[in-house]
Amino acid sequence: MARVPAKRSERSRKRILDSAREVFFEQGFERANLDEVARRAGLAKGTIYRHFDSKAELYVEVLVQNSGVFLERMRRVVDPKHSAHEQLRRLARFYFDRYTSQLEYFRIFWAIDNQQLIGELPANLVAPVTEVWKRALCLLAEVIERGVAAREFAPCDPWLTANVVWVGANAVLQTLEVPARRELWERDVARVYGETIDLYLRGLTAQPLAALTSPRTSMTLTEAEK
């Protein structure tokens, strides 16, 4: 009998997370409210606070849970049968597709950079977000490291280079939320993103890129790459 409350608590937590996922992904962090989360979960609002101290904590928990799906799909894109150049391109296409079609999945990284808005996050919340970030960067760093080992890429620090590529790619994608900045380019975001990846590949390559690879980065995934 002692286990019943624990099971009931576990079920309530799951209902809260499922409802919060719907609300946050529909409305974003700012507009979402816990009254709506409680209504959809069929629970009293006070029950939410028995599981989570704040809206920010609930938000981060939702994003961390969803990150597992994202990281697994990202890992599947990295196919060793392809050259390091092509693996990097495939990662870039995957990232562009997921960012532009499932923006809320990427709010996990936004959460750390916008703590003034959502409230200062305690270390125990920052840690899992940082871990997701590191795991994604590790996948990219592994591709770069293999490229260096195969002499496709010039010698470099794979971890540092992965961070540089990550920052550049995200800088382009974040303009999707800043129309004024995009207008300065007079170019489509997909095109600028593709040019950015090509620029990094030209900098990384150990010999002329044209001799190694195919066409310029396409931002459309094939079914096999999804």
Tab-separated table of N, CA and C in Angstrom, residues 30-104:
chain	number	residue	atom	x	y	z
A	30	GLU	N	7.127	32.641	-22.659
A	30	GLU	CA	6.595	33.897	-22.137
A	30	GLU	C	5.076	33.874	-21.988
A	31	ARG	N	4.361	33.385	-23.002
A	31	ARG	CA	2.899	33.453	-22.985
A	31	ARG	C	2.254	32.303	-22.223
A	32	ALA	N	2.989	31.215	-22.065
A	32	ALA	CA	2.425	30.046	-21.376
A	32	ALA	C	2.168	30.369	-19.904
A	33	ASN	N	1.116	29.790	-19.360
A	33	ASN	CA	0.866	29.971	-17.920
A	33	ASN	C	0.504	28.625	-17.301
A	34	LEU	N	0.802	28.511	-16.018
A	34	LEU	CA	0.620	27.235	-15.336
A	34	LEU	C	-0.846	26.890	-15.104
A	35	ASP	N	-1.719	27.898	-15.140
A	35	ASP	CA	-3.151	27.603	-15.035
A	35	ASP	C	-3.602	26.722	-16.190
A	36	GLU	N	-3.112	27.045	-17.385
A	36	GLU	CA	-3.466	26.263	-18.564
A	36	GLU	C	-2.852	24.871	-18.500
A	37	VAL	N	-1.621	24.786	-18.015
A	37	VAL	CA	-0.966	23.476	-17.854
A	37	VAL	C	-1.791	22.606	-16.904
A	38	ALA	N	-2.208	23.198	-15.782
A	38	ALA	CA	-2.996	22.449	-14.789
A	38	ALA	C	-4.335	22.013	-15.378
A	39	ARG	N	-4.968	22.910	-16.137
A	39	ARG	CA	-6.270	22.586	-16.740
A	39	ARG	C	-6.151	21.390	-17.670
A	40	ARG	N	-5.131	21.405	-18.519
A	40	ARG	CA	-4.978	20.302	-19.472
A	40	ARG	C	-4.583	18.996	-18.776
A	41	ALA	N	-3.873	19.130	-17.675
A	41	ALA	CA	-3.449	17.930	-16.942
A	41	ALA	C	-4.576	17.382	-16.080
A	42	GLY	N	-5.615	18.194	-15.890
A	42	GLY	CA	-6.720	17.771	-15.039
A	42	GLY	C	-6.335	17.733	-13.580
A	43	LEU	N	-5.446	18.657	-13.181
A	43	LEU	CA	-4.945	18.703	-11.811
A	43	LEU	C	-5.081	20.117	-11.254
A	44	ALA	N	-5.002	20.224	-9.946
A	44	ALA	CA	-4.985	21.548	-9.322
A	44	ALA	C	-3.624	22.191	-9.580
A	45	LYS	N	-3.612	23.505	-9.705
A	45	LYS	CA	-2.351	24.213	-9.954
A	45	LYS	C	-1.324	23.947	-8.852
A	46	GLY	N	-1.814	23.794	-7.623
A	46	GLY	CA	-0.910	23.527	-6.510
A	46	GLY	C	-0.139	22.227	-6.670
A	47	THR	N	-0.746	21.270	-7.400
A	47	THR	CA	-0.065	19.991	-7.628
A	47	THR	C	1.204	20.196	-8.443
A	48	ILE	N	1.163	21.142	-9.361
A	48	ILE	CA	2.363	21.430	-10.163
A	48	ILE	C	3.505	21.848	-9.260
A	49	TYR	N	3.212	22.690	-8.270
A	49	TYR	CA	4.262	23.196	-7.385
A	49	TYR	C	4.755	22.140	-6.400
A	50	ARG	N	4.053	21.035	-6.297
A	50	ARG	CA	4.586	19.935	-5.491
A	50	ARG	C	5.662	19.172	-6.246
A	51	HIS	N	5.691	19.367	-7.565
A	51	HIS	CA	6.690	18.689	-8.394
A	51	HIS	C	7.773	19.635	-8.932
A	52	PHE	N	7.395	20.881	-9.166
A	52	PHE	CA	8.321	21.857	-9.760
A	52	PHE	C	8.237	23.185	-9.005
A	53	ASP	N	9.376	23.769	-8.729
A	53	ASP	CA	9.411	25.006	-7.943
A	53	ASP	C	8.960	26.228	-8.725
A	54	SER	N	9.075	26.171	-10.054
A	54	SER	CA	8.755	27.363	-10.853
A	54	SER	C	8.415	26.963	-12.283
A	55	LYS	N	7.876	27.919	-13.013
A	55	LYS	CA	7.592	27.691	-14.436
A	55	LYS	C	8.882	27.402	-15.183
A	56	ALA	N	9.959	28.095	-14.815
A	56	ALA	CA	11.247	27.888	-15.479
A	56	ALA	C	11.749	26.464	-15.289
A	57	GLU	N	11.598	25.945	-14.066
A	57	GLU	CA	12.054	24.578	-13.806
A	57	GLU	C	11.250	23.579	-14.629
A	58	LEU	N	9.943	23.777	-14.710
A	58	LEU	CA	9.092	22.896	-15.515
A	58	LEU	C	9.486	22.982	-16.984
A	59	TYR	N	9.747	24.185	-17.451
A	59	TYR	CA	10.126	24.416	-18.842
A	59	TYR	C	11.407	23.678	-19.209
A	60	VAL	N	12.411	23.817	-18.368
A	60	VAL	CA	13.693	23.155	-18.631
A	60	VAL	C	13.541	21.645	-18.607
A	61	GLU	N	12.738	21.136	-17.681
A	61	GLU	CA	12.518	19.689	-17.601
A	61	GLU	C	11.874	19.159	-18.880
A	62	VAL	N	10.905	19.892	-19.408
A	62	VAL	CA	10.261	19.494	-20.664
A	62	VAL	C	11.284	19.444	-21.793
A	63	LEU	N	12.122	20.456	-21.872
A	63	LEU	CA	13.093	20.531	-22.957
A	63	LEU	C	14.163	19.453	-22.847
A	64	VAL	N	14.617	19.182	-21.639
A	64	VAL	CA	15.630	18.142	-21.444
A	64	VAL	C	15.073	16.788	-21.845
A	65	GLN	N	13.815	16.513	-21.478
A	65	GLN	CA	13.205	15.239	-21.851
A	65	GLN	C	13.126	15.075	-23.367
A	66	ASN	N	12.772	16.133	-24.073
A	66	ASN	CA	12.654	16.060	-25.527
A	66	ASN	C	13.992	16.033	-26.236
A	67	SER	N	15.036	16.431	-25.550
A	67	SER	CA	16.357	16.479	-26.177
A	67	SER	C	16.869	15.092	-26.544
A	68	GLY	N	16.419	14.072	-25.824
A	68	GLY	CA	16.883	12.723	-26.120
A	68	GLY	C	16.512	12.285	-27.526
A	69	VAL	N	15.301	12.621	-27.951
A	69	VAL	CA	14.854	12.282	-29.307
A	69	VAL	C	15.696	13.021	-30.335
A	70	PHE	N	15.911	14.298	-30.092
A	70	PHE	CA	16.708	15.113	-31.005
A	70	PHE	C	18.128	14.570	-31.143
A	71	LEU	N	18.779	14.249	-30.030
A	71	LEU	CA	20.169	13.777	-30.077
A	71	LEU	C	20.276	12.421	-30.774
A	72	GLU	N	19.289	11.552	-30.556
A	72	GLU	CA	19.315	10.236	-31.212
A	72	GLU	C	19.177	10.394	-32.724
A	73	ARG	N	18.288	11.258	-33.166
A	73	ARG	CA	18.136	11.481	-34.605
A	73	ARG	C	19.370	12.147	-35.194
A	74	MET	N	19.963	13.025	-34.424
A	74	MET	CA	21.192	13.669	-34.882
A	74	MET	C	22.309	12.637	-35.062
A	75	ARG	N	22.404	11.709	-34.125
A	75	ARG	CA	23.439	10.676	-34.215
A	75	ARG	C	23.230	9.781	-35.440
A	76	ARG	N	21.981	9.486	-35.780
A	76	ARG	CA	21.711	8.616	-36.930
A	76	ARG	C	22.129	9.254	-38.244
A	77	VAL	N	22.180	10.577	-38.273
A	77	VAL	CA	22.573	11.286	-39.491
A	77	VAL	C	24.053	11.052	-39.805
A	78	VAL	N	24.853	10.815	-38.767
A	78	VAL	CA	26.296	10.645	-38.935
A	78	VAL	C	26.580	9.210	-39.373
A	79	ASP	N	26.665	8.990	-40.662
A	79	ASP	CA	26.872	7.660	-41.236
A	79	ASP	C	28.341	7.514	-41.653
A	80	PRO	N	29.092	6.607	-41.018
A	80	PRO	CA	30.521	6.446	-41.301
A	80	PRO	C	30.847	6.097	-42.750
A	81	LYS	N	29.855	5.626	-43.516
A	81	LYS	CA	30.157	5.260	-44.901
A	81	LYS	C	30.394	6.507	-45.758
A	82	HIS	N	29.988	7.669	-45.246
A	82	HIS	CA	30.199	8.920	-45.971
A	82	HIS	C	31.502	9.582	-45.539
A	83	SER	N	32.022	10.436	-46.396
A	83	SER	CA	33.213	11.201	-46.049
A	83	SER	C	32.889	12.148	-44.899
A	84	ALA	N	33.928	12.648	-44.251
A	84	ALA	CA	33.712	13.603	-43.160
A	84	ALA	C	33.027	14.865	-43.679
A	85	HIS	N	33.386	15.276	-44.902
A	85	HIS	CA	32.732	16.437	-45.504
A	85	HIS	C	31.218	16.214	-45.607
A	86	GLU	N	30.848	15.049	-46.119
A	86	GLU	CA	29.432	14.774	-46.313
A	86	GLU	C	28.713	14.605	-44.973
A	87	GLN	N	29.393	13.998	-43.997
A	87	GLN	CA	28.779	13.859	-42.675
A	87	GLN	C	28.493	15.232	-42.073
A	88	LEU	N	29.418	16.155	-42.244
A	88	LEU	CA	29.205	17.499	-41.705
A	88	LEU	C	28.047	18.181	-42.429
A	89	ARG	N	27.985	17.986	-43.739
A	89	ARG	CA	26.873	18.562	-44.508
A	89	ARG	C	25.529	17.971	-44.060
A	90	ARG	N	25.507	16.664	-43.837
A	90	ARG	CA	24.277	16.012	-43.415
A	90	ARG	C	23.826	16.519	-42.044
A	91	LEU	N	24.786	16.716	-41.140
A	91	LEU	CA	24.464	17.294	-39.844
A	91	LEU	C	23.895	18.702	-40.013
A	92	ALA	N	24.491	19.464	-40.914
A	92	ALA	CA	24.021	20.833	-41.150
A	92	ALA	C	22.607	20.830	-41.701
A	93	ARG	N	22.320	19.944	-42.644
A	93	ARG	CA	20.975	19.874	-43.211
A	93	ARG	C	19.958	19.450	-42.153
A	94	PHE	N	20.339	18.447	-41.352
A	94	PHE	CA	19.467	17.982	-40.282
A	94	PHE	C	19.160	19.119	-39.307
A	95	TYR	N	20.195	19.847	-38.911
A	95	TYR	CA	20.036	20.914	-37.932
A	95	TYR	C	19.143	22.023	-38.478
A	96	PHE	N	19.351	22.373	-39.736
A	96	PHE	CA	18.527	23.413	-40.346
A	96	PHE	C	17.067	22.980	-40.397
A	97	ASP	N	16.845	21.750	-40.813
A	97	ASP	CA	15.475	21.241	-40.923
A	97	ASP	C	14.777	21.226	-39.573
A	98	ARG	N	15.473	20.742	-38.536
A	98	ARG	CA	14.850	20.664	-37.209
A	98	ARG	C	14.635	22.059	-36.621
A	99	TYR	N	15.585	22.944	-36.834
A	99	TYR	CA	15.450	24.291	-36.272
A	99	TYR	C	14.271	25.024	-36.893
A	100	THR	N	14.145	24.918	-38.214
A	100	THR	CA	13.106	25.678	-38.900
A	100	THR	C	11.721	25.051	-38.769
A	101	SER	N	11.648	23.753	-38.483
A	101	SER	CA	10.342	23.105	-38.389
A	101	SER	C	9.916	22.808	-36.953
A	102	GLN	N	10.874	22.757	-36.024
A	102	GLN	CA	10.560	22.419	-34.634
A	102	GLN	C	11.337	23.334	-33.697
A	103	LEU	N	11.088	24.612	-33.837
A	103	LEU	CA	11.859	25.616	-33.111
A	103	LEU	C	11.883	25.387	-31.616
A	104	GLU	N	10.764	24.954	-31.034
A	104	GLU	CA	10.726	24.833	-29.584
A	104	GLU	C	11.705	23.796	-29.040
